[in-house]
Tab-separated table of C-alpha atoms in Angstrom:
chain	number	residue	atom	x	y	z
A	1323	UNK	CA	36.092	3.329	1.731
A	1324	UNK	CA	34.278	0.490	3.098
A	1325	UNK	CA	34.396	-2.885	1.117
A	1326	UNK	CA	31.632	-4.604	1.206
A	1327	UNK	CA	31.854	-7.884	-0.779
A	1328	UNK	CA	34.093	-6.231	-3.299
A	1329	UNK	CA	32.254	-3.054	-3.408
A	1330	UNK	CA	33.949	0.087	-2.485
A	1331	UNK	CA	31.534	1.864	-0.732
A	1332	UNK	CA	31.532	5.330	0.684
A	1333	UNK	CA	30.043	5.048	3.440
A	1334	UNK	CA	28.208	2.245	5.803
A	1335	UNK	CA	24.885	3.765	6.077
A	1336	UNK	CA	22.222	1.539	3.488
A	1337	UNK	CA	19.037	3.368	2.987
A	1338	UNK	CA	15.333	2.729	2.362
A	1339	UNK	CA	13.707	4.217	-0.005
A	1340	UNK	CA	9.663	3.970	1.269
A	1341	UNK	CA	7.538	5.888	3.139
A	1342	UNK	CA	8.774	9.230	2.280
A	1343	UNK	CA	6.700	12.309	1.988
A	1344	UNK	CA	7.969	12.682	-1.760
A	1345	UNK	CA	10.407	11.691	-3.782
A	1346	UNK	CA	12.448	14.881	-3.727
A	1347	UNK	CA	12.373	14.567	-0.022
A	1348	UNK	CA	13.448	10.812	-0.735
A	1349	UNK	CA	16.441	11.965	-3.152
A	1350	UNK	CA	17.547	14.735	-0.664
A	1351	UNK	CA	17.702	12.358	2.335
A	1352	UNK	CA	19.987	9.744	0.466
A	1353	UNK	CA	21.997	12.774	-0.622
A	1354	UNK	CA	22.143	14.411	2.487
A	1355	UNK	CA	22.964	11.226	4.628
A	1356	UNK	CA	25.759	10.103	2.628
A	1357	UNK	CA	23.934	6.390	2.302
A	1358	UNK	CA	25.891	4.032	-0.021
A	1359	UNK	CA	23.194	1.881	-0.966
A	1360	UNK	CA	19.578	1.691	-1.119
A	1361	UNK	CA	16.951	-0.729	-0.706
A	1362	UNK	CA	14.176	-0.804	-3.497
A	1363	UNK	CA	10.689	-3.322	-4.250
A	1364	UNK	CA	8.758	-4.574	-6.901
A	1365	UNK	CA	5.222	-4.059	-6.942
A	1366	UNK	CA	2.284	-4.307	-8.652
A	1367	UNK	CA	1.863	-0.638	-10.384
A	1368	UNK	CA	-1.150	1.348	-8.370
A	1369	UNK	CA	-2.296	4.671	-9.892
A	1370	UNK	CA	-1.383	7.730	-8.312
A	1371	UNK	CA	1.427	6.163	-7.006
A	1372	UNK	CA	5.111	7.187	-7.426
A	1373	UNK	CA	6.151	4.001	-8.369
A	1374	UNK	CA	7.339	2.425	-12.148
A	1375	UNK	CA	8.725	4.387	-14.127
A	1376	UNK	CA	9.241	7.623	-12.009
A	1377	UNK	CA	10.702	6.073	-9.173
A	1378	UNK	CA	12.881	3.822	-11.241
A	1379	UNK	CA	14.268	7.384	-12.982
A	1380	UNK	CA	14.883	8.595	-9.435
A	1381	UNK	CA	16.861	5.632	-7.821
A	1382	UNK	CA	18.673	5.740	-11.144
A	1383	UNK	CA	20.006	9.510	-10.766
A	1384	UNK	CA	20.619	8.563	-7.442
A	1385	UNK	CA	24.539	7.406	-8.078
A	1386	UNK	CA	23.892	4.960	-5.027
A	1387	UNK	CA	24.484	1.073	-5.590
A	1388	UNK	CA	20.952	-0.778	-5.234
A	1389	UNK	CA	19.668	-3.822	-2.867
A	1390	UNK	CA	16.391	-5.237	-4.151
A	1391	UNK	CA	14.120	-6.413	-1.341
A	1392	UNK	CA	11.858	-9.821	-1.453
A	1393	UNK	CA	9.851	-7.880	1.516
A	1394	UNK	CA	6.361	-8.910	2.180
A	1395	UNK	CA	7.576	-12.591	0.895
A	1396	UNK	CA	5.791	-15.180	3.395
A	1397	UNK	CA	7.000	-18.467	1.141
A	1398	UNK	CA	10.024	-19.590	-0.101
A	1399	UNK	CA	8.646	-19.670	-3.723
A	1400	UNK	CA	7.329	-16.395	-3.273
A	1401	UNK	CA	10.778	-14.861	-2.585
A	1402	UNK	CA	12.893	-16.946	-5.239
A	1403	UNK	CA	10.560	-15.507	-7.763
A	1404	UNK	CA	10.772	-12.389	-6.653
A	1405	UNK	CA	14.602	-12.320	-6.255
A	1406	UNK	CA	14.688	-13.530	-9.997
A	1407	UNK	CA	12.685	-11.174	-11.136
A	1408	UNK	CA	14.501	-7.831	-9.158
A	1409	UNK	CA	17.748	-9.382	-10.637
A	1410	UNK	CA	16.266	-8.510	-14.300
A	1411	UNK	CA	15.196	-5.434	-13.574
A	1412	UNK	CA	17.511	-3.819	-11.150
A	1413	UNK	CA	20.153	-5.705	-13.011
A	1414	UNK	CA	22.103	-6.424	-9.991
A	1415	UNK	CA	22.244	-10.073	-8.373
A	1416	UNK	CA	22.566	-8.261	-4.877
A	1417	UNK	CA	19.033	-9.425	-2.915
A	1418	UNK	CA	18.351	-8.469	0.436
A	1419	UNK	CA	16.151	-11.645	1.585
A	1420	UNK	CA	13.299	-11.488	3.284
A	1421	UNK	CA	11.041	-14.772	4.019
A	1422	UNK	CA	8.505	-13.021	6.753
A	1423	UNK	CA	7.507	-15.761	9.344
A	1424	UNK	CA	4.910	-13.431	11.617
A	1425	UNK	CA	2.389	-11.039	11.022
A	1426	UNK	CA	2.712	-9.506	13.761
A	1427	UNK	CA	6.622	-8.777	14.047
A	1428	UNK	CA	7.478	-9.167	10.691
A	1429	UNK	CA	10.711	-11.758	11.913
A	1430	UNK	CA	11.906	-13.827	9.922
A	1431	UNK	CA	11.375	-17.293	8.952
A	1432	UNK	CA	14.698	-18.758	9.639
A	1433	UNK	CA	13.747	-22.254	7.801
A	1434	UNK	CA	12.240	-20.564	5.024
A	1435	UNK	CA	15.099	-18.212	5.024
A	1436	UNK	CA	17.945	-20.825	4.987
A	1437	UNK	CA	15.900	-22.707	2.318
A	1438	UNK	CA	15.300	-19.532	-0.090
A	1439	UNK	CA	19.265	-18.263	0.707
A	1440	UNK	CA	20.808	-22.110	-0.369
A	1441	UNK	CA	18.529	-21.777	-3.801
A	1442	UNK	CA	19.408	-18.187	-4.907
A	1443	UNK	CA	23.172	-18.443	-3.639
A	1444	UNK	CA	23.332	-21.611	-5.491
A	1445	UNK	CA	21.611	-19.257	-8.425
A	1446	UNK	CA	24.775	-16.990	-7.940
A	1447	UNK	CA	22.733	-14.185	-6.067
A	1448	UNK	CA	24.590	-12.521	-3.498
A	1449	UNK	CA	22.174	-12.867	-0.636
A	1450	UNK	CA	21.822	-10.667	2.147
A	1451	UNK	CA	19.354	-12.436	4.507
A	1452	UNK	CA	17.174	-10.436	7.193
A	1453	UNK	CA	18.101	-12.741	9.947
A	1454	UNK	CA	17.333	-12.890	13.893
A	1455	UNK	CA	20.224	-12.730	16.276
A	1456	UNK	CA	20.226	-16.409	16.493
A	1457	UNK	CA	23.968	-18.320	16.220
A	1458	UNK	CA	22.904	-21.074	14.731
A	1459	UNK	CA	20.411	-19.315	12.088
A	1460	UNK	CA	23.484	-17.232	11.099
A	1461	UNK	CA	25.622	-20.736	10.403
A	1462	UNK	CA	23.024	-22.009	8.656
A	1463	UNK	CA	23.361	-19.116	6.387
A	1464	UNK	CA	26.752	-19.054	5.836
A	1465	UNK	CA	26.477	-22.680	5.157
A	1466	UNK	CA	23.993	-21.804	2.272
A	1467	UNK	CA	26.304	-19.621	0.829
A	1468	UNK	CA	25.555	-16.310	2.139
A	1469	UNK	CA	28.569	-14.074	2.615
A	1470	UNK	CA	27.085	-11.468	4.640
A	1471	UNK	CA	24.776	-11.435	7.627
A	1472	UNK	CA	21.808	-8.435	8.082
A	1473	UNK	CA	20.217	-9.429	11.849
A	1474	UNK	CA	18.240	-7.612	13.018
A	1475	UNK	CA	18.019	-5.386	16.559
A	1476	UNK	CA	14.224	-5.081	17.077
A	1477	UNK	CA	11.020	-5.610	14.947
A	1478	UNK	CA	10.977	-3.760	11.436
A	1479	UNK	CA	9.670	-0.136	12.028
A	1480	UNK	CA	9.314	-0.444	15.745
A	1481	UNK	CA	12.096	2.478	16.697
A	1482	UNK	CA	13.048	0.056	19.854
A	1483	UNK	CA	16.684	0.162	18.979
A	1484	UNK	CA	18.733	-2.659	20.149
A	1485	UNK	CA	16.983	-4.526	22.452
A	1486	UNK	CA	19.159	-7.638	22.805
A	1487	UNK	CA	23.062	-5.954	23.252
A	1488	UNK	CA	24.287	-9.225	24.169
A	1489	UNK	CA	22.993	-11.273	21.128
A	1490	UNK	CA	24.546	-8.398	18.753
A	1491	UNK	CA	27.864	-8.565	20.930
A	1492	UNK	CA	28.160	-12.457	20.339
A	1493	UNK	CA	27.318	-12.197	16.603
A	1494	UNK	CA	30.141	-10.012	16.489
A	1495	UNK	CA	32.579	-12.175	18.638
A	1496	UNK	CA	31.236	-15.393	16.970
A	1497	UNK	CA	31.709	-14.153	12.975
A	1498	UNK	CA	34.504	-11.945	13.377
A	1499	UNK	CA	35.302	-12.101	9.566
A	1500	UNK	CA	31.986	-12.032	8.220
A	1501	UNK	CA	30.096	-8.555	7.072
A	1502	UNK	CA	27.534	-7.978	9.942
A	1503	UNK	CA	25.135	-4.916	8.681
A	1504	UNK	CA	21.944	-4.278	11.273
A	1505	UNK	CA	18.783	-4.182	9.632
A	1506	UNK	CA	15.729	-2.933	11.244
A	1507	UNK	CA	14.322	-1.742	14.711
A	1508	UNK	CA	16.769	0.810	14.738
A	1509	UNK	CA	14.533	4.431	15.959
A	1510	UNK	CA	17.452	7.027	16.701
A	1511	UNK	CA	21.082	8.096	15.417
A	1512	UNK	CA	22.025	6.792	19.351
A	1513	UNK	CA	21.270	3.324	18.418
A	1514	UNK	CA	22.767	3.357	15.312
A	1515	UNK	CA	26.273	4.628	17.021
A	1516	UNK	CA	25.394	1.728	20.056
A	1517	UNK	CA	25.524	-0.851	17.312
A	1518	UNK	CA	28.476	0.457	14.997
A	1519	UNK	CA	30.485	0.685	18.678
A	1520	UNK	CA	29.851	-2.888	18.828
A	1521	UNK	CA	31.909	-3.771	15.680
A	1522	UNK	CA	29.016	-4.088	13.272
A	1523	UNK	CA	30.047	-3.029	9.427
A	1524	UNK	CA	26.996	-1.027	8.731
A	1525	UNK	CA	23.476	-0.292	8.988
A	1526	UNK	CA	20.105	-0.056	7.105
A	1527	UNK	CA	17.577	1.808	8.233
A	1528	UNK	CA	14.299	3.574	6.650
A	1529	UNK	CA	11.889	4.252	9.113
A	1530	UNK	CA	13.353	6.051	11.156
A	1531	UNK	CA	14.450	8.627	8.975
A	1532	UNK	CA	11.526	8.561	6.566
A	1533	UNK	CA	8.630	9.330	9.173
A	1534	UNK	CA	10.673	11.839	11.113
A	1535	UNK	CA	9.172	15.484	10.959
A	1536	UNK	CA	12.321	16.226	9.209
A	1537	UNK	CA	13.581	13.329	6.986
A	1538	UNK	CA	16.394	15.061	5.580
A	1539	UNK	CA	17.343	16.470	9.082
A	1540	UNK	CA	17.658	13.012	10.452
A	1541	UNK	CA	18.939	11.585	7.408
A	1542	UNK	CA	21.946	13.764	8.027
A	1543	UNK	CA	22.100	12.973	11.894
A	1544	UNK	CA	21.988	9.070	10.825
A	1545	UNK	CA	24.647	9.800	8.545
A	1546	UNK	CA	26.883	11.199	11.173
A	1547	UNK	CA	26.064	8.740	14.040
A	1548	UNK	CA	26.987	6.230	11.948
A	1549	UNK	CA	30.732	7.160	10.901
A	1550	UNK	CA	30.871	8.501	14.751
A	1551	UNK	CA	29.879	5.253	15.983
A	1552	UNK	CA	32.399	3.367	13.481
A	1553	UNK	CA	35.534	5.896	14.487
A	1554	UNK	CA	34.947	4.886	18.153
A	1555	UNK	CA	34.849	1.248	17.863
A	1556	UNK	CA	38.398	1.764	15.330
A	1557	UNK	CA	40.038	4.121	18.137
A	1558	UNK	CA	39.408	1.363	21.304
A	1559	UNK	CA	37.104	2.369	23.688
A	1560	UNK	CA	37.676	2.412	27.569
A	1561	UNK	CA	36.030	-0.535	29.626
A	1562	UNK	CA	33.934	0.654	32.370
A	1563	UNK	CA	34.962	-0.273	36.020
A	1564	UNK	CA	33.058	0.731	38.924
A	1565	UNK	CA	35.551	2.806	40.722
A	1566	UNK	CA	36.492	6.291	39.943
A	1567	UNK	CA	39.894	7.054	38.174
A	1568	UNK	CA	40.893	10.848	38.652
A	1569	UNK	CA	41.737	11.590	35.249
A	1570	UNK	CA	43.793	15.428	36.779
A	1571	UNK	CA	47.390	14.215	37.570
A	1572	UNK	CA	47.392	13.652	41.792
A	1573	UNK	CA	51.414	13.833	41.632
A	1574	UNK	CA	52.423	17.581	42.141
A	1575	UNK	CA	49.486	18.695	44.094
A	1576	UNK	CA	50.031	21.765	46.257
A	1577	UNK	CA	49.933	21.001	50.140
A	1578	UNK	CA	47.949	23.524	51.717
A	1579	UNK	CA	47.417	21.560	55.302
B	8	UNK	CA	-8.916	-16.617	-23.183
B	9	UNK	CA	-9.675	-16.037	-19.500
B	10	UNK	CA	-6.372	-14.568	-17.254
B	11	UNK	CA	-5.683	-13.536	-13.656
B	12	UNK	CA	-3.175	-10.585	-14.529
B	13	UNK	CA	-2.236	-8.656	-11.258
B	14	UNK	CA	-5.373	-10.261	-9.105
B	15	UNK	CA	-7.888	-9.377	-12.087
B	16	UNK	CA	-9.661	-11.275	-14.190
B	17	UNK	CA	-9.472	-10.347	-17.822
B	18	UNK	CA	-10.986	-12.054	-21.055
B	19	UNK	CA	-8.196	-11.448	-23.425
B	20	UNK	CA	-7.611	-12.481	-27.165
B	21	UNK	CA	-3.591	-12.434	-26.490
B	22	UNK	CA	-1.843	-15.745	-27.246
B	23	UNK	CA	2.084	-14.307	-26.015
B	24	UNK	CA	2.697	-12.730	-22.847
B	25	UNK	CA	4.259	-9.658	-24.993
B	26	UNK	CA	0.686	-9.723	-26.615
B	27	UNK	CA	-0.683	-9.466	-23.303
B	28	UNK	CA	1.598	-6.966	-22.133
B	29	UNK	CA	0.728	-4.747	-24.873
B	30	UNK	CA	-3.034	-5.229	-25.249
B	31	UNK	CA	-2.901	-4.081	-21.318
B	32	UNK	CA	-0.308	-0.912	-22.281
B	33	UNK	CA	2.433	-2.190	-20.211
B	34	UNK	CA	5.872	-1.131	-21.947
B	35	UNK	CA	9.119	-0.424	-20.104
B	36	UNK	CA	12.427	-1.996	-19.591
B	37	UNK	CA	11.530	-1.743	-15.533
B	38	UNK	CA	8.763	-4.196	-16.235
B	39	UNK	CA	9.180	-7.600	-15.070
B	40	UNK	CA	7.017	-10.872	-15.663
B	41	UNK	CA	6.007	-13.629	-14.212
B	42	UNK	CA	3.470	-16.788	-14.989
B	43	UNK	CA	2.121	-18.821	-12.502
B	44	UNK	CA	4.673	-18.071	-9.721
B	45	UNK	CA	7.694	-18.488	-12.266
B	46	UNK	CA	9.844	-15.501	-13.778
B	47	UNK	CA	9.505	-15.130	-17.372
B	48	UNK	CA	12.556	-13.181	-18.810
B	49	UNK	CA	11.859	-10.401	-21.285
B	50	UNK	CA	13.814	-11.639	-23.775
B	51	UNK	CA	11.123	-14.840	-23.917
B	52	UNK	CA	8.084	-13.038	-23.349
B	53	UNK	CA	7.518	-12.961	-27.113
B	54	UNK	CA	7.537	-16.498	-27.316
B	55	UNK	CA	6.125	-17.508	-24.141
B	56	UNK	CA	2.357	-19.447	-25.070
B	57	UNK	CA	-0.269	-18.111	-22.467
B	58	UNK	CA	-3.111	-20.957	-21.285
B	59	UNK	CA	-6.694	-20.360	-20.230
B	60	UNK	CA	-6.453	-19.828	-16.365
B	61	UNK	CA	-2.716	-18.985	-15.975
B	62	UNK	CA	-1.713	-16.274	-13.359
B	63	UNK	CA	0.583	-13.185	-14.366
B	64	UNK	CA	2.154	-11.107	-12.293
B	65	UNK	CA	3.494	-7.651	-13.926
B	66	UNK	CA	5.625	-5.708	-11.429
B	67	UNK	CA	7.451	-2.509	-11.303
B	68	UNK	CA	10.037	-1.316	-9.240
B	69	UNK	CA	8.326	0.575	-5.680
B	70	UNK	CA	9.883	1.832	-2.831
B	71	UNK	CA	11.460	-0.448	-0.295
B	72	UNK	CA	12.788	-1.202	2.899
């Protein structure tokens, strides 16, 4: 079991719920990948969607814990408000915090962030902010009250995987106590393992697995890189060194000169 | 009474949000409410006054990231 802030969770693989080709595809993916949690939005109802009601039926037979969004939030106001209003609904005070700061590359705007995460922490949320790779961001946070830190490893939906290994590896060295989940940018089970190698507690994902040709098929190869990646970075993994090691035994070789 | 609900203008008789809310056929406990940028809970929507002008927001849970 993996505890995250109390929460005995089965696995560390956190799953979004959009862009799916339907929602049985949707419910077979989460089922299939093993995914603890899953990430969820409020929205204006649109018809022909299959959002309100229906979709709140489905993440409900889900048996999977639920982490509201604030995504598409450009404002601090904007994502307090929206944070209050998940909490009512999705009756959880869980919020996975999103203040966007560029059009462009959807990152984060760190001062908005900070702002928005010292308000709802001090509202007795339990804030997971959508943070760069930044040091001093991540303080900041901590500072505010957050008690878990989601950076992320490329630009939402880009499939770049981690671009910046360093930055990740120093997160990890800086906060080894602190939950570290990578959110975002992540395009193939290989980066998800590359991360979860590098000590981080978990991932979320939903691109990647929900515009695949096969959702459920890659749901169930996230699922597996993920626990594959964790096992490795439990059992200590070899340093590499330039110069070959013969891994046969040399002692007892025949002598046939 | 003139209202912004959801981006669109409506002339409305409602004087309560839960009028409002039920004069537009929104029901459901996975409805949630806001007024001018603030969070109305649904336990005061009842009670909660509407003015000429004010902005509501009526969202639902969606798929998310």
């Amino acid at each position: 079991m993996f505890d995250l802030l109390g929460a005995a969770l089965p696995s560390r693989l956190l799953l979004g719920t959009a862009q799916y080709p339907s929602p049985a595809i949707l419910a077979d993916a989460v089922k299939t990948s093993g995914a603890s949690v899953v990430t969820v939005s409020l929205r204006r109802e649109m018809a022909g969607g299959w959002g309100g009601e229906k979709f709140w039926s489905l993440v409900n037979s889900l048996g999977v814990r639920i982490l509201p969004n604030t995504a598409g939030c450009h404002s601090v106001k904007e994502a307090v408000t929206t944070a209050k209003m998940a909490r009512e609904v999705f009756g959880t005070s869980w919020i996975k915090l999103e203040v966007i700061g560029n059009h462009d590359t959807l990152q984060p705007d760190v001062f908005g962030l900070v702002e928005a995460a010292c308000i709802l922490c001090e509202d007795g949320f339990t804030v997971f902010p959508y943070t760069t790779d930044d040091l001093v961001v991540a303080e900041r946070l901590l500072g505010a009250g957050c008690k878990v830190l989601m950076p992320w490893c490329a630009p939402i939906g880009s499939a770049l995987g981690p671009v910046n290994i360093m930055a990740l590896r120093s997160m990890r060295g800086h906060f080894p106590d602190v939950p570290l989940i990578v959110d975002a940018g992540l395009g193939r089970p290989s980066h998800a393992a590359t991360v979860m190698e590098l000590g981080f507690d978990a991932v979320l994902l939903n691109t990647a697995v929900a515009k695949a040709a096969d959702p459920v098929g890659m749901a169930r190869a996230f699922g597996k890189a993920v626990e594959a990646g964790r096992e490795a970075y439990s059992s200590g993994m070899l340093e590499p060194r330039d110069m070959a090691i013969p891994s046969t035994p040399v002692i007892g070789m025949a002598a046939f000169r | 009474m003139k209202l912004m609900v959801n981006g669109e203008a409506h002339e409305i008789a409602a004087t309560t949000l839960a009028e409002l809310l039920a004069a537009l056929d929104y029901e459901g406990e996975w409805l949630a409410t806001a007024v001018n940028s603030d969070l109305v809970h649904r336990a005061n929507r009842a009670e909660f006054r509407l003015s000429d002008g004010d902005r509501i927001e009526i969202l639902s849970p969606m798929q998310g990231g």
